[in-house]
Structures are given as C-alpha cells and as structure tokens.
CSV table of C-alpha atoms and ligand atoms in Angstrom, one decimal:
chain,number,residue,atom,x,y,z
A,1,UNK,CA,78.0,102.3,95.6
A,2,UNK,CA,74.5,103.7,95.3
A,3,UNK,CA,74.2,106.1,92.3
A,4,UNK,CA,71.4,107.9,94.1
A,5,UNK,CA,73.7,108.6,97.1
A,6,UNK,CA,76.6,109.6,94.8
A,7,UNK,CA,74.3,112.1,93.1
A,8,UNK,CA,73.2,113.5,96.4
A,9,UNK,CA,76.9,113.9,97.6
A,10,UNK,CA,77.8,115.7,94.3
A,11,UNK,CA,74.7,118.0,94.7
A,12,UNK,CA,75.5,118.8,98.3
A,13,UNK,CA,79.2,119.4,97.5
A,14,UNK,CA,78.0,122.0,94.9
A,15,UNK,CA,75.7,123.7,97.3
A,16,UNK,CA,78.4,123.9,100.0
A,17,UNK,CA,81.0,125.2,97.5
A,18,UNK,CA,78.5,127.9,96.5
A,19,UNK,CA,77.9,128.9,100.1
A,20,UNK,CA,81.6,128.9,101.0
A,21,UNK,CA,82.7,130.4,97.8
A,22,UNK,CA,85.2,127.5,97.4
A,23,UNK,CA,85.1,123.8,97.5
A,24,UNK,CA,85.0,122.4,101.1
A,25,UNK,CA,88.2,120.7,102.3
A,26,UNK,CA,87.9,117.5,104.3
A,27,UNK,CA,90.8,115.5,105.7
A,28,UNK,CA,90.8,111.7,105.9
A,29,UNK,CA,93.0,110.9,108.9
A,30,UNK,CA,93.4,107.2,108.3
A,31,UNK,CA,95.8,105.7,105.8
A,32,UNK,CA,93.3,102.9,104.9
A,33,UNK,CA,90.8,105.6,104.0
A,34,UNK,CA,93.5,107.3,101.8
A,35,UNK,CA,94.0,104.1,99.9
A,36,UNK,CA,90.2,103.5,99.5
A,37,UNK,CA,89.6,107.1,98.3
A,38,UNK,CA,92.5,106.9,95.8
A,39,UNK,CA,91.4,103.5,94.6
A,40,UNK,CA,87.8,104.8,94.0
A,41,UNK,CA,89.2,107.7,92.0
A,42,UNK,CA,87.1,109.9,94.3
A,43,UNK,CA,89.4,112.9,94.4
A,44,UNK,CA,89.4,113.4,90.7
A,45,UNK,CA,85.6,112.7,90.5
A,46,UNK,CA,85.0,115.4,93.1
A,47,UNK,CA,87.6,117.9,91.7
A,48,UNK,CA,86.4,121.4,91.8
A,49,UNK,CA,83.5,120.5,94.1
A,50,UNK,CA,85.2,119.1,97.1
A,51,UNK,CA,88.8,118.6,98.2
A,52,UNK,CA,90.0,115.5,100.1
A,53,UNK,CA,93.4,115.7,101.8
A,54,UNK,CA,95.3,113.0,103.5
A,55,UNK,CA,96.5,113.3,107.1
A,56,UNK,CA,98.9,111.6,109.4
A,57,UNK,CA,97.1,108.3,109.5
A,58,UNK,CA,99.9,106.0,108.3
A,59,UNK,CA,101.8,104.6,111.3
A,60,UNK,CA,104.9,103.8,109.2
A,61,UNK,CA,105.0,107.3,107.7
A,62,UNK,CA,104.7,109.2,111.0
A,63,UNK,CA,107.4,107.2,112.7
A,64,UNK,CA,110.1,109.8,113.4
A,65,UNK,CA,113.2,109.8,111.4
A,66,UNK,CA,115.4,109.4,114.5
A,67,UNK,CA,113.3,106.4,115.5
A,68,UNK,CA,114.0,104.8,112.2
A,69,UNK,CA,117.7,105.3,112.8
A,70,UNK,CA,117.4,103.7,116.2
A,71,UNK,CA,115.7,100.7,114.7
A,72,UNK,CA,118.4,100.4,112.1
A,73,UNK,CA,121.0,100.6,114.8
A,74,UNK,CA,119.2,97.9,116.8
A,75,UNK,CA,119.5,95.6,113.7
A,76,UNK,CA,123.3,96.2,113.8
A,77,UNK,CA,123.7,94.9,117.3
A,78,UNK,CA,125.3,91.4,117.5
A,79,UNK,CA,122.9,88.7,118.6
A,80,UNK,CA,119.8,90.8,118.0
A,81,UNK,CA,116.9,89.8,115.8
A,82,UNK,CA,114.7,92.6,114.8
A,83,UNK,CA,111.0,91.7,114.2
A,84,UNK,CA,108.7,94.1,112.5
A,85,UNK,CA,105.5,94.5,110.5
A,86,UNK,CA,106.4,94.4,106.7
A,87,UNK,CA,106.3,98.0,105.4
A,88,UNK,CA,108.8,99.3,107.9
A,89,UNK,CA,111.8,97.5,106.5
A,90,UNK,CA,112.0,99.7,103.4
A,91,UNK,CA,111.8,103.1,105.1
A,92,UNK,CA,115.0,104.9,104.6
A,93,UNK,CA,116.8,106.3,107.7
A,94,UNK,CA,119.8,108.6,107.7
A,95,UNK,CA,122.3,106.1,106.6
A,96,UNK,CA,120.5,102.9,105.9
A,97,UNK,CA,117.2,101.0,106.1
A,98,UNK,CA,116.3,97.7,107.8
A,99,UNK,CA,116.1,96.1,104.4
A,100,UNK,CA,119.7,97.2,103.6
A,101,UNK,CA,120.9,95.9,107.0
A,102,UNK,CA,119.2,92.6,106.3
A,103,UNK,CA,121.0,92.4,102.9
A,104,UNK,CA,124.2,93.1,104.8
A,105,UNK,CA,123.6,90.1,107.1
A,106,UNK,CA,121.5,91.6,109.9
A,107,UNK,CA,118.7,89.3,111.2
A,108,UNK,CA,115.5,91.3,110.4
A,109,UNK,CA,112.3,89.3,110.2
A,110,UNK,CA,108.8,90.2,109.3
A,111,UNK,CA,106.2,88.9,111.7
A,112,UNK,CA,102.5,89.1,111.1
A,113,UNK,CA,101.9,89.4,114.8
A,114,UNK,CA,104.1,90.2,117.9
A,115,UNK,CA,102.8,86.9,119.3
A,116,UNK,CA,104.7,85.1,116.6
A,117,UNK,CA,107.8,87.1,117.7
A,118,UNK,CA,107.3,85.8,121.3
A,119,UNK,CA,107.1,82.2,119.9
A,120,UNK,CA,110.2,82.8,117.9
A,121,UNK,CA,112.0,84.2,121.0
A,122,UNK,CA,110.9,81.1,123.0
A,123,UNK,CA,112.3,78.8,120.3
A,124,UNK,CA,115.6,80.7,120.0
A,125,UNK,CA,116.8,81.5,123.6
A,126,UNK,CA,120.3,82.4,122.4
A,127,UNK,CA,119.0,85.5,120.5
A,128,UNK,CA,117.5,88.7,121.8
A,129,UNK,CA,114.3,89.3,119.8
A,130,UNK,CA,113.2,93.0,119.6
A,131,UNK,CA,109.8,93.6,118.1
A,132,UNK,CA,109.4,97.1,116.7
A,133,UNK,CA,106.2,98.5,118.1
A,134,UNK,CA,104.7,100.9,115.7
A,135,UNK,CA,101.1,101.7,115.1
A,136,UNK,CA,98.1,103.4,116.6
A,137,UNK,CA,95.4,102.4,119.1
A,138,UNK,CA,94.4,99.6,116.7
A,139,UNK,CA,97.6,97.6,116.9
A,140,UNK,CA,98.8,98.5,120.4
A,141,UNK,CA,96.6,96.0,122.3
A,142,UNK,CA,98.1,93.0,120.5
A,143,UNK,CA,101.6,94.3,121.4
A,144,UNK,CA,100.4,94.6,125.1
A,145,UNK,CA,99.2,91.0,124.8
A,146,UNK,CA,102.6,89.8,123.5
A,147,UNK,CA,104.2,91.4,126.6
A,148,UNK,CA,101.8,89.6,128.9
A,149,UNK,CA,102.4,86.4,127.0
A,150,UNK,CA,106.2,86.7,127.2
A,151,UNK,CA,106.0,87.4,130.9
A,152,UNK,CA,103.6,84.5,131.6
A,153,UNK,CA,105.9,82.1,129.7
A,154,UNK,CA,109.1,83.4,131.2
A,155,UNK,CA,110.5,84.5,127.9
A,156,UNK,CA,113.3,86.8,128.9
A,157,UNK,CA,114.9,87.3,125.5
A,158,UNK,CA,112.0,89.2,124.1
A,159,UNK,CA,111.6,93.0,124.1
A,160,UNK,CA,109.7,95.8,122.5
A,161,UNK,CA,111.0,99.0,121.0
A,162,UNK,CA,107.9,101.2,121.4
A,163,UNK,CA,107.3,103.9,118.9
A,164,UNK,CA,103.5,103.7,119.3
A,165,UNK,CA,101.4,106.8,118.8
A,166,UNK,CA,97.9,108.0,119.7
A,167,UNK,CA,95.6,109.5,117.1
A,168,UNK,CA,93.4,112.0,119.0
A,169,UNK,CA,96.4,114.2,120.2
A,170,UNK,CA,97.7,114.3,116.6
A,171,UNK,CA,94.3,115.4,115.3
A,172,UNK,CA,94.3,118.1,118.0
A,173,UNK,CA,97.8,119.2,116.9
A,174,UNK,CA,96.7,119.4,113.3
A,175,UNK,CA,93.6,121.5,114.1
A,176,UNK,CA,95.7,123.9,116.2
A,177,UNK,CA,97.7,124.8,113.1
A,178,UNK,CA,96.3,128.1,111.9
A,179,UNK,CA,97.7,127.5,108.4
A,180,UNK,CA,95.6,124.4,107.9
A,181,UNK,CA,92.1,125.2,106.8
A,182,UNK,CA,89.7,122.3,107.1
A,183,UNK,CA,86.0,122.0,107.0
A,184,UNK,CA,85.6,118.5,108.3
A,185,UNK,CA,87.3,115.2,109.1
A,186,UNK,CA,86.8,111.6,108.2
A,187,UNK,CA,87.9,109.8,111.3
A,188,UNK,CA,89.6,106.4,111.4
A,189,UNK,CA,87.2,103.5,111.9
A,190,UNK,CA,89.6,101.0,113.5
A,191,UNK,CA,91.3,103.4,115.9
A,192,UNK,CA,87.8,104.5,117.0
A,193,UNK,CA,86.8,100.9,117.7
A,194,UNK,CA,89.3,101.2,120.6
A,195,UNK,CA,89.0,104.9,121.6
A,196,UNK,CA,85.2,105.2,121.1
A,197,UNK,CA,83.5,108.1,119.5
A,198,UNK,CA,83.8,110.5,122.5
A,199,UNK,CA,87.6,110.6,122.2
A,200,UNK,CA,87.0,112.8,119.2
A,201,UNK,CA,84.2,115.1,120.6
A,202,UNK,CA,86.8,117.9,121.0
A,203,UNK,CA,86.8,118.4,117.2
A,204,UNK,CA,83.3,119.7,117.3
A,205,UNK,CA,83.4,121.2,120.8
A,206,UNK,CA,86.7,123.1,120.5
A,207,UNK,CA,87.2,123.6,116.8
A,208,UNK,CA,83.6,123.8,115.6
A,209,UNK,CA,84.1,121.2,112.9
A,210,UNK,CA,82.0,118.2,111.8
A,211,UNK,CA,83.6,114.8,111.9
A,212,UNK,CA,82.5,111.3,110.9
A,213,UNK,CA,83.8,107.9,112.0
A,214,UNK,CA,83.7,105.9,108.8
A,215,UNK,CA,84.2,102.4,107.5
A,216,UNK,CA,86.4,101.8,104.5
A,217,UNK,CA,84.1,100.6,101.7
A,218,UNK,CA,83.2,103.1,98.9
A,219,UNK,CA,79.6,103.2,100.3
A,220,UNK,CA,80.9,104.0,103.8
A,221,UNK,CA,83.0,106.9,102.5
A,222,UNK,CA,80.1,108.3,100.5
A,223,UNK,CA,77.9,108.1,103.6
A,224,UNK,CA,80.6,110.0,105.6
A,225,UNK,CA,80.9,112.7,102.9
A,226,UNK,CA,77.1,113.0,102.8
A,227,UNK,CA,77.0,113.5,106.6
A,228,UNK,CA,79.9,116.1,106.6
A,229,UNK,CA,78.3,118.1,103.8
A,230,UNK,CA,74.8,118.0,105.3
A,231,UNK,CA,76.2,119.3,108.6
A,232,UNK,CA,78.1,122.0,106.9
A,233,UNK,CA,75.0,123.1,105.0
A,234,UNK,CA,73.0,123.2,108.2
A,235,UNK,CA,75.7,125.0,110.1
A,236,UNK,CA,76.1,122.1,112.5
A,237,UNK,CA,79.3,120.5,114.0
A,238,UNK,CA,79.0,117.1,115.5
A,239,UNK,CA,81.1,114.0,115.7
A,240,UNK,CA,79.0,111.2,114.3
A,241,UNK,CA,79.7,107.5,114.2
A,242,UNK,CA,78.7,106.0,110.8
A,243,UNK,CA,80.7,102.8,111.4
A,244,UNK,CA,78.3,101.4,114.0
A,245,UNK,CA,78.9,97.8,112.8
A,246,UNK,CA,82.3,98.0,114.3
A,247,UNK,CA,82.6,101.1,116.5
A,248,UNK,CA,80.8,101.4,119.8
A,249,UNK,CA,80.1,104.6,121.6
A,250,UNK,CA,82.4,103.6,124.5
A,251,UNK,CA,85.0,102.0,122.2
A,252,UNK,CA,86.8,99.0,123.7
A,253,UNK,CA,87.5,99.6,127.4
A,254,UNK,CA,89.2,96.1,127.7
A,255,UNK,CA,91.7,97.0,125.0
A,256,UNK,CA,92.3,100.4,126.6
A,257,UNK,CA,93.0,98.8,130.0
A,258,UNK,CA,95.5,96.3,128.4
A,259,UNK,CA,97.3,99.3,126.8
A,260,UNK,CA,97.3,101.3,130.1
A,261,UNK,CA,98.7,98.3,132.0
A,262,UNK,CA,101.8,98.2,129.8
A,263,UNK,CA,102.3,101.7,128.5
A,264,UNK,CA,102.7,105.2,129.9
A,265,UNK,CA,101.5,108.2,127.8
A,266,UNK,CA,104.4,110.6,126.9
A,267,UNK,CA,105.2,113.4,124.6
A,268,UNK,CA,106.8,112.1,121.4
A,269,UNK,CA,108.0,113.4,118.1
A,270,UNK,CA,106.0,112.6,114.9
A,271,UNK,CA,107.5,112.9,111.5
A,272,UNK,CA,106.4,116.2,110.0
A,273,UNK,CA,104.4,117.2,113.1
A,274,UNK,CA,107.2,117.5,115.6
A,275,UNK,CA,106.7,116.8,119.3
A,276,UNK,CA,103.1,116.4,120.2
A,277,UNK,CA,102.1,116.4,123.9
A,278,UNK,CA,100.9,113.1,125.3
A,279,UNK,CA,100.8,111.5,121.9
A,280,UNK,CA,103.0,108.4,122.3
A,281,UNK,CA,103.5,105.4,124.4
A,282,UNK,CA,106.6,104.0,126.2
A,283,UNK,CA,106.7,100.9,128.3
A,284,UNK,CA,106.0,101.3,132.0
A,285,UNK,CA,109.0,101.1,134.4
A,286,UNK,CA,107.6,97.8,135.7
A,287,UNK,CA,108.3,96.4,132.2
A,288,UNK,CA,111.9,97.5,131.8
A,289,UNK,CA,113.0,93.9,131.3
A,290,UNK,CA,111.0,93.9,128.1
A,291,UNK,CA,112.0,97.4,127.0
A,292,UNK,CA,114.6,97.5,124.2
A,293,UNK,CA,115.2,101.2,124.9
A,294,UNK,CA,116.6,100.2,128.3
A,295,UNK,CA,117.8,96.7,127.7
A,296,UNK,CA,120.1,97.4,124.8
A,297,UNK,CA,122.6,100.0,124.0
A,298,UNK,CA,121.1,101.7,121.0
A,299,UNK,CA,123.5,104.1,119.4
A,300,UNK,CA,122.2,107.6,118.5
A,301,UNK,CA,123.6,110.0,116.0
A,302,UNK,CA,122.2,113.2,114.6
A,303,UNK,CA,119.6,112.4,111.9
A,304,UNK,CA,120.2,113.4,108.3
A,305,UNK,CA,116.9,114.2,106.6
A,306,UNK,CA,116.7,113.4,102.9
A,307,UNK,CA,117.0,116.5,100.8
A,308,UNK,CA,113.8,117.6,99.1
A,309,UNK,CA,111.5,115.1,100.9
A,310,UNK,CA,108.1,116.7,101.5
A,311,UNK,CA,106.7,113.9,103.7
A,312,UNK,CA,106.2,116.3,106.6
A,313,UNK,CA,104.0,118.6,104.5
A,314,UNK,CA,102.1,115.7,103.0
A,315,UNK,CA,101.4,114.3,106.5
A,316,UNK,CA,100.2,117.7,107.7
A,317,UNK,CA,97.8,117.9,104.8
A,318,UNK,CA,99.6,120.9,103.4
A,319,UNK,CA,100.9,119.4,100.2
A,320,UNK,CA,99.5,116.8,97.9
A,321,UNK,CA,101.9,114.0,97.0
A,322,UNK,CA,101.7,115.0,93.3
A,323,UNK,CA,103.1,118.4,94.3
A,324,UNK,CA,106.3,116.9,95.9
A,325,UNK,CA,108.9,117.6,93.3
A,326,UNK,CA,110.5,114.2,93.9
A,327,UNK,CA,107.3,112.3,93.4
A,328,UNK,CA,107.5,109.6,90.7
A,329,UNK,CA,110.9,110.7,89.4
A,330,UNK,CA,113.5,110.7,92.1
A,331,UNK,CA,111.2,109.1,94.7
A,332,UNK,CA,109.3,105.9,93.7
A,333,UNK,CA,108.2,102.8,95.6
A,334,UNK,CA,111.3,101.0,94.2
A,335,UNK,CA,113.7,103.8,95.2
A,336,UNK,CA,112.0,105.6,98.1
A,337,UNK,CA,113.2,108.8,99.5
A,338,UNK,CA,110.6,109.1,102.2
A,339,UNK,CA,108.3,106.7,104.0
A,340,UNK,CA,105.0,108.0,102.5
A,341,UNK,CA,105.8,106.1,99.2
A,342,UNK,CA,106.9,102.9,101.0
A,343,UNK,CA,104.1,102.1,103.2
A,344,UNK,CA,101.0,100.5,101.7
A,345,UNK,CA,99.0,103.1,103.6
A,346,UNK,CA,101.1,106.0,102.7
A,347,UNK,CA,99.5,108.9,100.8
A,348,UNK,CA,102.3,109.0,98.2
A,349,UNK,CA,102.1,105.2,97.6
A,350,UNK,CA,98.3,105.5,97.1
A,351,UNK,CA,98.7,108.4,94.7
A,352,UNK,CA,101.5,106.5,92.9
A,353,UNK,CA,99.3,103.4,92.4
A,354,UNK,CA,96.0,105.0,91.7
A,355,UNK,CA,96.3,108.7,90.9
A,356,UNK,CA,99.6,109.1,89.0
A,357,UNK,CA,97.7,109.3,85.8
A,358,UNK,CA,96.6,112.8,86.8
A,359,UNK,CA,100.2,113.8,86.6
A,360,UNK,CA,101.4,111.9,83.5
A,361,UNK,CA,98.1,112.1,81.6
A,362,UNK,CA,97.7,108.4,81.0
A,363,UNK,CA,96.6,105.2,82.7
A,364,UNK,CA,98.5,103.3,85.4
B,401,SF4,FE1,108.4,112.0,100.6
B,401,SF4,FE2,108.7,110.7,98.2
B,401,SF4,FE3,106.3,111.4,99.0
B,401,SF4,FE4,108.0,113.3,98.2
B,401,SF4,S1,107.1,111.6,96.9
B,401,SF4,S2,106.7,113.4,100.0
B,401,SF4,S3,109.9,112.4,99.0
B,401,SF4,S4,107.6,110.0,100.0
C-alpha cells in the first residue's frame, strides 16, 4: 500500500472528523471487504479518526434462520442428497445443522460449483440432488447456468432450493433505518460487476451519501476511503466506480438476463433485516420441475432463535462483533451460536481471526 496515500487518508479523516465533530462512519457492504479490512488491521489504525462498520454482505450470514431449518429438513428426507457451498454446513439452525445431519448419516456434500452437482445428479439417477442456492448477484448466474445444463441434459433428479438475495434492495433497507447513521458506503466489487454502477445511484440521489465500488486489495480500499472522505469534505455525494478493472458501468447484462430467465424477484426475509421488498429470487413457475420448494415436502416448524445471538444487530451495522456478549466465549468458530462466526466472510469470523487481540489485549 502506498504510504503517501495512507498519509493522505489519515489526514482527510482528521479533517472530516473535525468538520463533523465526530469520526465519519462508513459501512463496507461486502463480506470480502470485511475480511480484507480486518486482515489489514485498518479499523484499529483508523480508530478515533474514522469508523468502519460491516454490513449484510455475507450470503451465509443473511440466510434466514427458517431457511436454514428448511435446508436441515431437506437433508433429513430419504433419498435426498443436499449439495452446498462449504460454509453453510456449519450454520446452526433451530435444532440442528447440516454438519450434524451429515454426522448422523444424511448425505450432505460440498460442491465447488452447482455444475458439479448437476454432474453428480447425472451419475446418480437414483438420488434426488438438491443444491442450496445461496448468494448474491455474483453467484446466481452460475446457478442459472446449472439449471440450463440440467434441462439440456435431461437431468430430472436435480433441483435448487433458492435462497438467493439481491444486494441493492438490502442497502436501501439499511439506509431507510433512521437509527443507522452512516456517512458513506464501500460497495461490493463482485456484485457490482453484475449489477453495474447505476444500480447503486439511489444511494447518492435519494439518501445524499457518497459511495464507492471498490476492489479488495489494501490499495483498493485505501483508494475507496480517499474518495469517500474527499467527497464528504467537498459536500458531494456521488456513486463512483473505483474498481474499473472488473466493473463496467452497465455491469454484465448477459448475466442479468440469465438470472431473469430462471428467477422471479420476490419479497424475502433476511436474517436481522426482516422481510425486504423485492430482495430475493425464487425459481420461475416454468422451472417447477427443478424447484425443491415444490418438488419435495419440506417440513416447517416454528424457528427457535439462539438466545443472546446478536447476528441481526451485527448485520445491520448496529453492533460490532466484539460487543456481542457471546463473542469468543460462548460463541467461537468451533462452537458457533450464530452464522456470522461460521462463514469465512462473516464479520464475527473476521474479527475473531484478526481483531480479537483488541478484546483480549494480546496477539492472535
Ligand atoms: Fe452471533 Fe456469535 Fe457473532 Fe454473537 S459472536 S453476533 S452470537 S455469530
């Protein structure tokens, strides 16, 4: 990272803090940014000058508690193989987790891609393979591709349990919360590669806040902070793309078309944020043959939320992981109470790995 740039950012942060009478508060919306910022130790370096809060950018973390229960119940169905990305298996539901079900004999497999799950279904026609579709705009196109592939190859024992979510409506929901006082946002680079920059223009136009689409290297993040602080000092509010090596102004229309061909936009519930209008995706009616929600009888029971878990507040940027009273004692990556400490992109996991020393006063 350029020292000159770092010095400029620190200087700007001081000027902005003086003008506001308090440190500016920025939110990084993406879990990958959260990890990069924690790894850099940037929060503690900027303490007193600038506050960086994590938002709802970890797809595993925002998957609703009841959806986790439904996934666990899917794994309990005879003849069903549940395929998933890795981090999801350890998220605790009301009664169990996918990992616990697997230990009890359920067929739960980690696939690196839903395309691998289609290939597995093709090779195992006696099983029903359900791929758990979680993730944002970044991962949804590959799930759409897997559906197209299953259809083209006539693979009938493959289905998707869609719990996909869309980032711009969640950002809007956050900014509509009068209790959350933010001065700017660092926007997710990979999501923006699909949505394009304009999808986030409402942040400046409707909420008067600056926002920057950023890459994930330390230099990218410092450039983003420099842009946000410069805009604040000048009294400007624009949504700027500083990740031009990946993100185009119009995003990726082909990926968006693939998504739209398979999924309908619906209101869905996010962990910690509640139901957000038009923020999730369910399979279109024409794809019911591939929709686990219709194909299989998934039992539902009232969710039991873990007592004392503050994941909701952490995901809304209202509480730092270190301020959750379960952090590091009752709740650890080995014995998780909530999802934010399980997922590699979860804020609690990032703090546990890189920032715990702030709490215990020593090194990791
Ligand atoms: Fe949830 Fe555990 Fe994080 Fe507390 S420390 S917010 S219980 S994941």
